Coordinates of C-alpha atoms and ligand atoms in Angstrom, one line a residue:
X1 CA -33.1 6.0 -12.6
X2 CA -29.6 5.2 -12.9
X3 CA -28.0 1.5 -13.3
X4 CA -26.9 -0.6 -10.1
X5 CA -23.4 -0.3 -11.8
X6 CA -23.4 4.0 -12.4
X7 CA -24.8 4.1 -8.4
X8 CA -21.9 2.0 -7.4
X9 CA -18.7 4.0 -9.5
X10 CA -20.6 6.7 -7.9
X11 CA -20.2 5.4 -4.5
X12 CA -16.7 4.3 -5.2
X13 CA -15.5 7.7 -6.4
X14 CA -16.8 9.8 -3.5
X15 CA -15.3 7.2 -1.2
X16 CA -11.8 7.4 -3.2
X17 CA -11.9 11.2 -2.9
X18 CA -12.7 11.3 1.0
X19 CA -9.7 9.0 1.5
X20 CA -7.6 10.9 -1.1
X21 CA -8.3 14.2 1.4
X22 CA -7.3 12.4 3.4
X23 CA -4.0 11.4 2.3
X24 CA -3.5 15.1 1.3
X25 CA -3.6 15.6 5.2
X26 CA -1.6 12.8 6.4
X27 CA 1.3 14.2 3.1
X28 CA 1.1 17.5 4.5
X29 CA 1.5 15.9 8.9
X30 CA 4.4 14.7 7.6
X31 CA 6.2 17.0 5.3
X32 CA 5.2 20.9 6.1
X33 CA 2.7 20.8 8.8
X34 CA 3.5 22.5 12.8
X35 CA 3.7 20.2 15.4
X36 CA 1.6 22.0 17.4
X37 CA -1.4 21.1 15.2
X38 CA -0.6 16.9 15.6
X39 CA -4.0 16.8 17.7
X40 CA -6.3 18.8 15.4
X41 CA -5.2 17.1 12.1
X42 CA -5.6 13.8 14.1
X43 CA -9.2 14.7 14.2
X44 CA -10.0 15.2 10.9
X45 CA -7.9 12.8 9.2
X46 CA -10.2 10.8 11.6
X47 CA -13.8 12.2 10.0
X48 CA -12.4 12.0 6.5
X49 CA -11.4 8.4 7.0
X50 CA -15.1 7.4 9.0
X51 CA -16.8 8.8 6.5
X52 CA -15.5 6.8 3.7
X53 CA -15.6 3.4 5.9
X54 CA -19.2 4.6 6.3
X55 CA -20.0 5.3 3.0
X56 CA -18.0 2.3 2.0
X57 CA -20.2 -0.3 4.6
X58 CA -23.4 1.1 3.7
X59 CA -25.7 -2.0 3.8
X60 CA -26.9 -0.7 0.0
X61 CA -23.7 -1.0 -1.1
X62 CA -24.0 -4.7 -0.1
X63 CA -27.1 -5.0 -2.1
X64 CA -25.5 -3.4 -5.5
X65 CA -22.9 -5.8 -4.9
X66 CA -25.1 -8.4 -4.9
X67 CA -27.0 -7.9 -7.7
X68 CA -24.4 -6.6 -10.1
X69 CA -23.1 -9.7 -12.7
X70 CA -21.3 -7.8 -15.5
X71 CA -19.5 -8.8 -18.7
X72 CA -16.6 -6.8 -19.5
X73 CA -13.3 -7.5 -17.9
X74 CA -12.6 -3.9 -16.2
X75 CA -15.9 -4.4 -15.0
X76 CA -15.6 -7.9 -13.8
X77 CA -12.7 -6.7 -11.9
X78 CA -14.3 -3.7 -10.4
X79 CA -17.1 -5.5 -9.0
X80 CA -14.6 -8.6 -7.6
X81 CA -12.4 -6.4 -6.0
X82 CA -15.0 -4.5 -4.5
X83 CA -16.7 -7.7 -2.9
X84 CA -13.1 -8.6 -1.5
X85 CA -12.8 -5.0 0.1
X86 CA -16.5 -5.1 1.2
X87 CA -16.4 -7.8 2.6
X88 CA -13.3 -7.7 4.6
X89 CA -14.4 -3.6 6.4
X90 CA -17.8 -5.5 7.0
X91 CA -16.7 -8.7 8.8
X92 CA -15.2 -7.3 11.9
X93 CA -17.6 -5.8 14.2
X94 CA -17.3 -2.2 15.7
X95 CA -16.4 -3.6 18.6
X96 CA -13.0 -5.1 17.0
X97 CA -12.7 -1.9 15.2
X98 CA -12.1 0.3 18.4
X99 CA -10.6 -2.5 20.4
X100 CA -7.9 -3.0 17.8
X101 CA -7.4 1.0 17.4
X102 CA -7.3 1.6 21.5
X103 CA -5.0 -0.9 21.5
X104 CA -2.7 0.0 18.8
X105 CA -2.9 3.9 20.5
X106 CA -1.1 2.1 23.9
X107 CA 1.2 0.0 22.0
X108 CA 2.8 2.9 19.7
X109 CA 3.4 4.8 23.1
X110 CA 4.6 1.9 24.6
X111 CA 6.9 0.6 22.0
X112 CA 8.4 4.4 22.0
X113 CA 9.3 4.3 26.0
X114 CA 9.8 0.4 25.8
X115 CA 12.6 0.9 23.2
X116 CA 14.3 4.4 24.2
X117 CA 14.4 2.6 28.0
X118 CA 15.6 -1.0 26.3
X119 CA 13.0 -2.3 28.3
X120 CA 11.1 -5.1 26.2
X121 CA 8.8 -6.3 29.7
X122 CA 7.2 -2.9 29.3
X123 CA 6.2 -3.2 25.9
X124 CA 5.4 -7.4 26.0
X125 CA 1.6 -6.6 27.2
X126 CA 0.8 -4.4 24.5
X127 CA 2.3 -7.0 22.2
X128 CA 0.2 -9.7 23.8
X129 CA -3.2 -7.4 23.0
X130 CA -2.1 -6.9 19.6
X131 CA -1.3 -10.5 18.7
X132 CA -4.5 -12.0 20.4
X133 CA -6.9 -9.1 18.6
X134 CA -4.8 -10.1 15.3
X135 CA -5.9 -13.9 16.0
X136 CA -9.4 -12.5 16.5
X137 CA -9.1 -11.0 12.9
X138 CA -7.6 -14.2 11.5
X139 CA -10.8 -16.2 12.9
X140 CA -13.0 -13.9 11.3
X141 CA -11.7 -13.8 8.1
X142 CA -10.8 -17.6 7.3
X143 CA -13.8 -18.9 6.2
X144 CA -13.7 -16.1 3.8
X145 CA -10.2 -17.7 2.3
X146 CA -11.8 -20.7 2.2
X147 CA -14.6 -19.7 0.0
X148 CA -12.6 -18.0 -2.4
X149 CA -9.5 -20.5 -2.5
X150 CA -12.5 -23.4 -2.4
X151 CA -12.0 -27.1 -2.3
X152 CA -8.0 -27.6 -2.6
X153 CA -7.4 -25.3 0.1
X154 CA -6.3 -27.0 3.2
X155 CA -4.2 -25.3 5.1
X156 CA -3.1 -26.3 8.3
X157 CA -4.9 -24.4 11.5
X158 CA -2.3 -22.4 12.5
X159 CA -1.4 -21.5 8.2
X160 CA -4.8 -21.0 8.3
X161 CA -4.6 -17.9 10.9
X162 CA -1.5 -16.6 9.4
X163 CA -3.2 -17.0 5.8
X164 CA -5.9 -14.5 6.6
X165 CA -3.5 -12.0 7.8
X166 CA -1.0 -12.4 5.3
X167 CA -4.0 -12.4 2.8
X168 CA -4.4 -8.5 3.5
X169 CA -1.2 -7.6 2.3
X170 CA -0.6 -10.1 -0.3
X171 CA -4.0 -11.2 -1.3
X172 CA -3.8 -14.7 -2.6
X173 CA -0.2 -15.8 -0.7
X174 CA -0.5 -19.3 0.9
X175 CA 1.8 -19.2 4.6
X176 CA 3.2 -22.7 3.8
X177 CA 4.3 -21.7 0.0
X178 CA 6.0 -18.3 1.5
X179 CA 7.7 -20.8 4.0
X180 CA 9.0 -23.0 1.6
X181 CA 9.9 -20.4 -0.8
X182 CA 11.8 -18.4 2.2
X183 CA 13.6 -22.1 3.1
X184 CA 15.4 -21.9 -0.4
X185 CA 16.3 -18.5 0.5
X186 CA 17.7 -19.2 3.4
X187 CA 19.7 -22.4 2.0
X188 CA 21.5 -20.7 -0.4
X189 CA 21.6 -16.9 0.8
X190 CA 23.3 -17.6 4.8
X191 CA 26.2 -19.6 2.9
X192 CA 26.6 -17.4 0.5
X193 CA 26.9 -14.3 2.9
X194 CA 29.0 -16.4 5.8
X195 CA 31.3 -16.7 2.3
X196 CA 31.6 -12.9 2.1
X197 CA 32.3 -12.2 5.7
X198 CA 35.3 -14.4 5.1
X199 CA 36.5 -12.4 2.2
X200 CA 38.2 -8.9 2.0
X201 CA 35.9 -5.8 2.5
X202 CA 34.2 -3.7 -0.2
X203 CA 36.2 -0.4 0.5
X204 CA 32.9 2.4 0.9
X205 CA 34.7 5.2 2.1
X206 CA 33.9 7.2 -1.1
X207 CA 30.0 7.2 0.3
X208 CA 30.7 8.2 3.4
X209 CA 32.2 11.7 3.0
X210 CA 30.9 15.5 2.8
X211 CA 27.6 15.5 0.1
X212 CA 26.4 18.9 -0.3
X213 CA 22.3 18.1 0.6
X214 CA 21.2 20.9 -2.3
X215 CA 23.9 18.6 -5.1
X216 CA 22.0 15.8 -3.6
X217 CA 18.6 16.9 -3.9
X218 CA 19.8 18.2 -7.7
X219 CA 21.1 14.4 -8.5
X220 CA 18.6 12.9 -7.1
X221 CA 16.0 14.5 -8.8
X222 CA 17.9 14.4 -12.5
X223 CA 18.1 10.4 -12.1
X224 CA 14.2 10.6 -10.7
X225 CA 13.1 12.3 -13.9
X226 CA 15.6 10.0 -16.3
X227 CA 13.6 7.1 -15.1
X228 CA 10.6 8.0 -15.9
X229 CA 9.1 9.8 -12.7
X230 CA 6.7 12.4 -14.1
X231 CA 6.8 16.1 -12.4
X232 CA 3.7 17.4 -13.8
X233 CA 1.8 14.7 -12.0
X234 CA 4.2 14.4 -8.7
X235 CA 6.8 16.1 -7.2
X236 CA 9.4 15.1 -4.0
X237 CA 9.5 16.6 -0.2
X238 CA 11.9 15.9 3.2
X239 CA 10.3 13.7 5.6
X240 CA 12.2 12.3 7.9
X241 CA 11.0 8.6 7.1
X242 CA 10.3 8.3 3.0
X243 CA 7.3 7.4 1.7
X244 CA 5.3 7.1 -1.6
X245 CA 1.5 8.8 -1.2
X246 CA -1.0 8.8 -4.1
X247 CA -4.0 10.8 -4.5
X248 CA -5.4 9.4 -7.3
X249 CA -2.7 8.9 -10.5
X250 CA -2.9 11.9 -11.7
X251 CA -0.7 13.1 -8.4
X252 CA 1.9 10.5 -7.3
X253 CA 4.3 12.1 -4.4
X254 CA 7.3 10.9 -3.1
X255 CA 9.7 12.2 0.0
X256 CA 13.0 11.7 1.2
X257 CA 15.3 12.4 3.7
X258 CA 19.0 13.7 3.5
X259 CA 22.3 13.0 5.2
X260 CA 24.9 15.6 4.8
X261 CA 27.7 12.6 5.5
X262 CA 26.0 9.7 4.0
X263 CA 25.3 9.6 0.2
X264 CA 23.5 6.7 0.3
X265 CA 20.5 7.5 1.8
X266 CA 18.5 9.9 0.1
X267 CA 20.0 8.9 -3.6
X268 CA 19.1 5.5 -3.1
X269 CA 15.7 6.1 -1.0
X270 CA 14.3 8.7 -3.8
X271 CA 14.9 5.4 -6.6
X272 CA 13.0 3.5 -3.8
X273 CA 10.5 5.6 -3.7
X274 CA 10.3 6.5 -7.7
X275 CA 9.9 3.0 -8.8
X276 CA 6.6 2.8 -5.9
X277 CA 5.5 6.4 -8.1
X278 CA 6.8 5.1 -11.0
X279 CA 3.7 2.1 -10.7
X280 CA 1.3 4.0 -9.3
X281 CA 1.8 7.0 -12.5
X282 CA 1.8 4.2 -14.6
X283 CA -2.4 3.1 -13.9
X284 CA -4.7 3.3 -16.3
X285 CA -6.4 6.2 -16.0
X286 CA -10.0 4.4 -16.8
X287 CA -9.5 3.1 -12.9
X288 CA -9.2 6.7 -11.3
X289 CA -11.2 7.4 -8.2
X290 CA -11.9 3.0 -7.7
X291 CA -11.0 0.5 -5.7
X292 CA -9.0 -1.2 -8.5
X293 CA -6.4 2.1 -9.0
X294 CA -3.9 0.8 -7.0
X295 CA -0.9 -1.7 -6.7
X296 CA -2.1 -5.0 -6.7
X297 CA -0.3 -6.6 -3.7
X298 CA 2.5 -4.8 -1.5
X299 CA 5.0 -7.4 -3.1
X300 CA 4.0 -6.2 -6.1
X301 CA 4.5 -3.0 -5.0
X302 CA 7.8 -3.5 -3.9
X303 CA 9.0 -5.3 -6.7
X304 CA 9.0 -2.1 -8.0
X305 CA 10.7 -0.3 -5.4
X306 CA 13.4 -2.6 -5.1
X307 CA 13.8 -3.0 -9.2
X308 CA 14.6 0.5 -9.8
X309 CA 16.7 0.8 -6.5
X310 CA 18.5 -2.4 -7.1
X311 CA 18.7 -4.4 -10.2
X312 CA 19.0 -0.7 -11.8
X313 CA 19.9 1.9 -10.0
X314 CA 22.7 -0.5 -8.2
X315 CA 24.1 -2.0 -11.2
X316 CA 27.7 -1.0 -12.8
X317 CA 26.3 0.1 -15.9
X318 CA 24.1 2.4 -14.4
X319 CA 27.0 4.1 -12.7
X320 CA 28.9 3.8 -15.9
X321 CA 26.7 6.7 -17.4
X322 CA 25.6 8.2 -14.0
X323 CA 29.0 8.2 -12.3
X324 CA 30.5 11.5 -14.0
X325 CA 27.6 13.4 -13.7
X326 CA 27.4 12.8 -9.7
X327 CA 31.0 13.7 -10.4
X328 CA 30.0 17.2 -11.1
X329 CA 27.2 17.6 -8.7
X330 CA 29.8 16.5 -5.8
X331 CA 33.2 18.1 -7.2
X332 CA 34.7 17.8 -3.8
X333 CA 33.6 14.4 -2.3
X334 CA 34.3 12.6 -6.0
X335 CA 37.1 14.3 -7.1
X336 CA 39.9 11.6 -9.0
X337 CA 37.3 8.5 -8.1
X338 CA 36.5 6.0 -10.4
X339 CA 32.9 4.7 -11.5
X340 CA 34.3 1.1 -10.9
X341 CA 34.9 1.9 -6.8
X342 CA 32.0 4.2 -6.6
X343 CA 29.9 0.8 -7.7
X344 CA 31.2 -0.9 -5.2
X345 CA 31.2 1.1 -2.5
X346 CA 27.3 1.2 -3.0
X347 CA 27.5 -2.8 -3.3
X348 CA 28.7 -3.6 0.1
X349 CA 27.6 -6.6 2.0
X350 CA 27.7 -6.6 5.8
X351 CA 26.0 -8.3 8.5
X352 CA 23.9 -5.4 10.8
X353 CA 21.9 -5.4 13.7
X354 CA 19.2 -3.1 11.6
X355 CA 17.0 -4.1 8.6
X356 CA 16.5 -0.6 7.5
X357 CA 20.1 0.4 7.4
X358 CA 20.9 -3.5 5.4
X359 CA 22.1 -4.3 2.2
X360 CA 21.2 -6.2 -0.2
X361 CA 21.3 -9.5 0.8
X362 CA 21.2 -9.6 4.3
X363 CA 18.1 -7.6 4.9
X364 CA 16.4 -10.9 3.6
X365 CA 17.5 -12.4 6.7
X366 CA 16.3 -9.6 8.7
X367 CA 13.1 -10.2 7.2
X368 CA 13.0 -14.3 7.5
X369 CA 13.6 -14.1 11.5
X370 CA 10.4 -11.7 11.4
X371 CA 7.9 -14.0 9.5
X372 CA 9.0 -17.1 11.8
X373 CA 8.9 -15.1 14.8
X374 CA 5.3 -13.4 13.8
X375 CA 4.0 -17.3 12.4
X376 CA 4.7 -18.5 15.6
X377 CA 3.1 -15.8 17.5
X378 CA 0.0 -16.7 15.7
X379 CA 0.5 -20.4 16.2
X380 CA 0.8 -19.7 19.8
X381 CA 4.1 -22.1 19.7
X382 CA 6.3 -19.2 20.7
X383 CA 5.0 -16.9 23.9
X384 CA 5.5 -12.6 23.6
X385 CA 7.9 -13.1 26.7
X386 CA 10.4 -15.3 24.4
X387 CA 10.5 -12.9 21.8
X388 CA 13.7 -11.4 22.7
X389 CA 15.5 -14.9 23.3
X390 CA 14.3 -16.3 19.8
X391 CA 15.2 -12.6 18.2
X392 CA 18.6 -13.2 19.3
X393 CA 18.8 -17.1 18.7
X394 CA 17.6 -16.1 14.5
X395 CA 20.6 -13.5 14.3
X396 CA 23.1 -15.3 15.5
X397 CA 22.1 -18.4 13.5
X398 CA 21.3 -16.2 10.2
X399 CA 23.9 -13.0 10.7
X400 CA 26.6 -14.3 13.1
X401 CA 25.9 -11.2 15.8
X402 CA 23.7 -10.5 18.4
X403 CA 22.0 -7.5 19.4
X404 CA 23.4 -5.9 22.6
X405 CA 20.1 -4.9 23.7
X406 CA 16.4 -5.1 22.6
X407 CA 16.6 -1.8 21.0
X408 CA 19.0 -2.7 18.5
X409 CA 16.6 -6.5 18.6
X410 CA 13.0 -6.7 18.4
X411 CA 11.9 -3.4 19.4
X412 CA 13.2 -1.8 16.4
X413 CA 10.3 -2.1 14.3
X414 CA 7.2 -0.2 14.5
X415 CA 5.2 -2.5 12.5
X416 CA 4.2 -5.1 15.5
X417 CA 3.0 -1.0 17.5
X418 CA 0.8 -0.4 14.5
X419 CA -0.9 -4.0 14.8
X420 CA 0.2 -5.0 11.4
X421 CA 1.3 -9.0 11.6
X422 CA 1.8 -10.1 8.1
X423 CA 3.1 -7.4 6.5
X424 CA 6.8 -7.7 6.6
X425 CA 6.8 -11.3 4.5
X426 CA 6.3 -8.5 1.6
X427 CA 9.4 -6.7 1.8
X428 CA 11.7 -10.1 0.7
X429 CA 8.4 -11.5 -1.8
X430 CA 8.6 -8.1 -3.6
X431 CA 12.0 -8.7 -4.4
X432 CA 12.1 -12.4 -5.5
X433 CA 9.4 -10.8 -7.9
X434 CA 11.6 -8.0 -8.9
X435 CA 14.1 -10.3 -10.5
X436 CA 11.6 -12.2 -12.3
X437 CA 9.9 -9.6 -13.5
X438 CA 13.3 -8.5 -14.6
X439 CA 14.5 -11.6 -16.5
X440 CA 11.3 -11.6 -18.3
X441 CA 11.7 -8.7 -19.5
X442 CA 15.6 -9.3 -21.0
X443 CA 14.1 -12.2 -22.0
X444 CA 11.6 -9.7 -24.2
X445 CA 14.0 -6.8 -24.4
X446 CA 17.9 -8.3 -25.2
X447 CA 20.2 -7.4 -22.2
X448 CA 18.8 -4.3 -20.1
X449 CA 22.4 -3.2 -19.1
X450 CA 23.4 -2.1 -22.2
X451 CA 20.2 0.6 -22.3
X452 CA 21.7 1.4 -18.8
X453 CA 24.6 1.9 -19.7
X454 CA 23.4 4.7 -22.0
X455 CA 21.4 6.2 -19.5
X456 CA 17.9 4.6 -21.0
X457 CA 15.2 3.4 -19.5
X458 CA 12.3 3.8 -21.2
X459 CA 12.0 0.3 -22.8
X460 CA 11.9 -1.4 -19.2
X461 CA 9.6 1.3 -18.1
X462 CA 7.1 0.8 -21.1
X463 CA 7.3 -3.1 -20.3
X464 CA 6.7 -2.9 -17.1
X465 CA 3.8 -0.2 -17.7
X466 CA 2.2 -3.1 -19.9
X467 CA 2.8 -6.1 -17.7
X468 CA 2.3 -4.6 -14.6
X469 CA 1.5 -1.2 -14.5
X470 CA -1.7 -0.7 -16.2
X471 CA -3.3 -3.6 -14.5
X472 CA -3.9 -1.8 -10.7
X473 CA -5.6 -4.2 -8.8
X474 CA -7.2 -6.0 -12.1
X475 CA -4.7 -8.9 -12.2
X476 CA -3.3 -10.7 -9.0
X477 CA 0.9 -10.8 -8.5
X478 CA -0.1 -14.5 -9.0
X479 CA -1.6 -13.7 -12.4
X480 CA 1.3 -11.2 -13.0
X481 CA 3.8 -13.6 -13.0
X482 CA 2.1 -16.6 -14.4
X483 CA 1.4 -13.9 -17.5
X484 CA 5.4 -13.0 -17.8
X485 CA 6.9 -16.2 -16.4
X486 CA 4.5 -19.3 -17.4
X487 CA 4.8 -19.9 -13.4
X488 CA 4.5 -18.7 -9.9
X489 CA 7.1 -16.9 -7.0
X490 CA 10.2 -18.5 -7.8
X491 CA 13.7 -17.8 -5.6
X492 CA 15.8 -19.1 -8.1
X493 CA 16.3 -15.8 -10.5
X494 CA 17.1 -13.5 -7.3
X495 CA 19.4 -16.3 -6.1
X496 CA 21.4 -16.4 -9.3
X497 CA 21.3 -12.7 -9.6
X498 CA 22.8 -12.3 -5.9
X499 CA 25.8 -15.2 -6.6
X500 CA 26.7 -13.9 -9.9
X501 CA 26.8 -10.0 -8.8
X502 CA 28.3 -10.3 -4.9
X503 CA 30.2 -13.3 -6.0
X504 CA 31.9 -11.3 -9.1
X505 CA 32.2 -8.4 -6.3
X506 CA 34.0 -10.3 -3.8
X507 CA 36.1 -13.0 -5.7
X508 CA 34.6 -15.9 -3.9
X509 CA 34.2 -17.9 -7.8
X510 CA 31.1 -19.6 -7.4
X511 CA 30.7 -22.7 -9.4
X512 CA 27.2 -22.9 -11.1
X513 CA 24.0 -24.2 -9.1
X514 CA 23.7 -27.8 -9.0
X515 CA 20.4 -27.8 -7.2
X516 CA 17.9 -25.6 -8.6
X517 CA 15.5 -24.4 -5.8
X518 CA 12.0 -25.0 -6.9
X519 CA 9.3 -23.0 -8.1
X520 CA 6.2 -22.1 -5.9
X521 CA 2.6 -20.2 -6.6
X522 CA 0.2 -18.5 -4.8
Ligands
ZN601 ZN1 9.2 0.3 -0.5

């Protein structure tokens, strides 16, 4: 008879292979597959995926859970991870289950007419269904925050909602910490881009010529493998939105898309989308085929993304050694140009209408007016039908423009369609983390530029792969960062990374910080 623990890694891999099948499927809908055969791959993506939920909530699964008490750490971890993701597919009902994926069927559909018409009215029901079943959630799962963040948690009742929605996406985050953290942000970060509106514009006609889309593909794939992306265990495809899919970490596969007129794009979207592989490659292979072989948070996750994109693959010495290269992979669009333009044409900062298509700084704002806007939602101080006004109010306040229509405003997203409130607080965490995952390692490493600057990478990689990497969903990004920094999700680093860079970029000679913005944890 085997052990409670053997019976439930047995469990655990079949489930991880159903939902890796799975994924195979959902790659392929979005890469090679017909379009014709949308309603038949629907279908079995749809088996695969009940199956595992159902071999997943099996009540004996329960029952192995509680009973199992082990000692080592990997297992410790397995078995507390588990419990967390048992217990959150058990606690809704069926009935919240269907209602939730009825509703989220109508919404995508509606969001799609709603925003090619410009009409928000048509879309404002759906968004009403989704945010009430997403309160329903929150209600449900609370008191399981509450017995795992025990006594000292005390959040206030509408935190409290957001908490448990947040808490899927960033296990651990507290709504009011986020808050306070995304306060300093906004302190220091709508100043400091106000400043750069003011200033001369970052010349970026250099990106925006003729790019051969096979030279591109070629680059982006030489500067994919530099980094560290492995081939034999991934490989890249078109897709006309990029994505990162694993199934399991011994196949890690990224996509991108390409504009013949645009070099930014697909260059700096395959980076993106290496440093997501790069993590997910980088798992111990011991935690194949469980629950824990996966990033730990999608903060985390994007710390990732927006490390190799940004603080790397954006920096001058990295175009130092890359620049001639893409020099001879686009003979006719770089002809006579200079590394030191190229940089900053990649570097410019400019207040948009769309978060996808924003730089550097100000897609933090794009992603500040969503959290307030969704926290209110929750709290039920804002009503749907205001959503454009206060949309509109947030950009003006935080960008200086306003959205000509609702398109261009709060129907851009698809996130709210798919149901997910929550999620996009992730996007701007993942990069506060970024830089202090960054400074710690310079701090361990000496100064990272001057590896870039010889086209190596492999000592950030390998310190990453220790601190972060390995771990999957063993550690916490809470226990990440109090392992590398001695403390919690600070602002300050990215904040002093952003002044010195854009402020070096567009002369605006910015004095040092007199008021250090504080540290938070969660
Ligand atoms: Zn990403």
């Amino acid at each position: 008879m085997p052990d409670t623990l053997s019976l439930l890694k047995t469990r655990l891999a079949e489930v991880a292979d159903l939902n890796y099948a799975a994924a195979v499927l959902e790659w392929d809908q979005e890469t090679y597959m017909p379009p014709g055969a949308a309603e038949s791959r629907a279908q079995q993506v749809a088996t695969l995926r009940r199956l595992g939920h159902e071999r997943f909530t099996a009540d004996e699964v329960g029952g192995w859970l509680d009973r199992l008490n082990p000692s080592p750490e990997e297992e410790q971890a397995l078995v507390r991870v588990t419990q967390r993701d048992y217990a959150r597919a058990t606690l809704l009902p069926s009935a919240w289950v269907s209602a939730m994926a009825e509703a989220k069927g109508r919404a995508l559909e509606a969001w799609k007419t709603a925003r090619e018409a410009n009409d928000f009215a048509h879309f404002a029901p759906h968004l009403q269904r989704i945010v009430d079943l997403n309160r329903e959630k929150a209600e449900r799962l609370r008191p399981l925050l509450a017995d795992e963040r025990g006594n000292t948690y005390a959040p206030t009742e509408a935190d409290a909602l957001y908490d448990a929605l947040l808490d899927e996406y960033e296990p651990g985050a507290h709504t009011t910490e986020v808050a306070a953290v995304f306060a300093d942000l906004q302190r220091h970060l709508v100043p400091l881009v106000e400043a750069i509106a003011a200033q001369p514009q970052l010349d970026d006609r250099l990106v925006h010529r003729a790019y051969d889309e096979d030279a591109q593909w070629a680059f982006g794939m030489q500067v994919a493998e530099a980094l560290g992306y492995d081939l034999r265990h991934g490989r890249q495809d078109r897709s006309a939105h990029p994505f990162t899919t694993s199934f399991g970490i011994r196949d890690v596969r990224i996509t991108t898309r390409l504009d013949p007129q645009f070099f930014n794009p697909a260059f700096f979207g395959t980076i993106h989308e290496v440093g997501h592989a790069l993590y997910e490659q980088g798992i111990d292979p011991a935690l194949d085929r469980t629950p824990l072989a996966d990033g730990t948070s999608l903060g985390m996750h994007e710390s990732q993304s927006r490390l190799w994109e940004n603080l790397v693959g954006r920096s001058r010495a990295f175009w130092m050694h890359w620049f001639p290269q893409a020099q001879r992979h686009f003979p006719g669009a770089l002809a006579g140009a200079k590394a030191e333009a190229f940089y900053r044409a990649v570097n410019r900062v400019e207040p948009s209408l769309i978060r996808v298509e924003a730089d550097e700084l100000t897609y933090h704002l794009h992603v500040l007016l969503r959290f307030e806007i969704e926290r209110a939602l929750i709290a039920e101080t804002l009503a749907v039908a205001d959503v454009p006004e206060a949309w509109n109010a947030k950009m003006e306040a935080y960008l200086g423009c306003t959205p000509a229509s609702d398109a261009d405003g709060c129907l851009q997203d698809i996130h709210w369609a798919l149901g997910a409130l929550g999620y996009f607080p992730t996007y701007t965490l993942g990069t506060l983390m970024s830089t202090q995952l960054f400074e710690a390692a310079e701090r361990d490493l000496g100064d990272l530029n001057e590896a870039f600057a010889e086209g190596t990478y492999r000592p950030l990689l390998d310190w990453l792969r220790t601190h972060v990497h390995r771990w999957g969903r063993m550690r916490s990004a809470n226990e990440i960062l109090r392992d590398v920094m001695g403390g919690g999700l600070d602002a300050a680093p990215w904040l002093a990374y952003a002044k010195a860079k854009f402020g070096a970029l567009y002369g605006l000679g910015l004095e040092a910080e007199g008021s250090k913005p504080q540290a938070h944890s969660f």
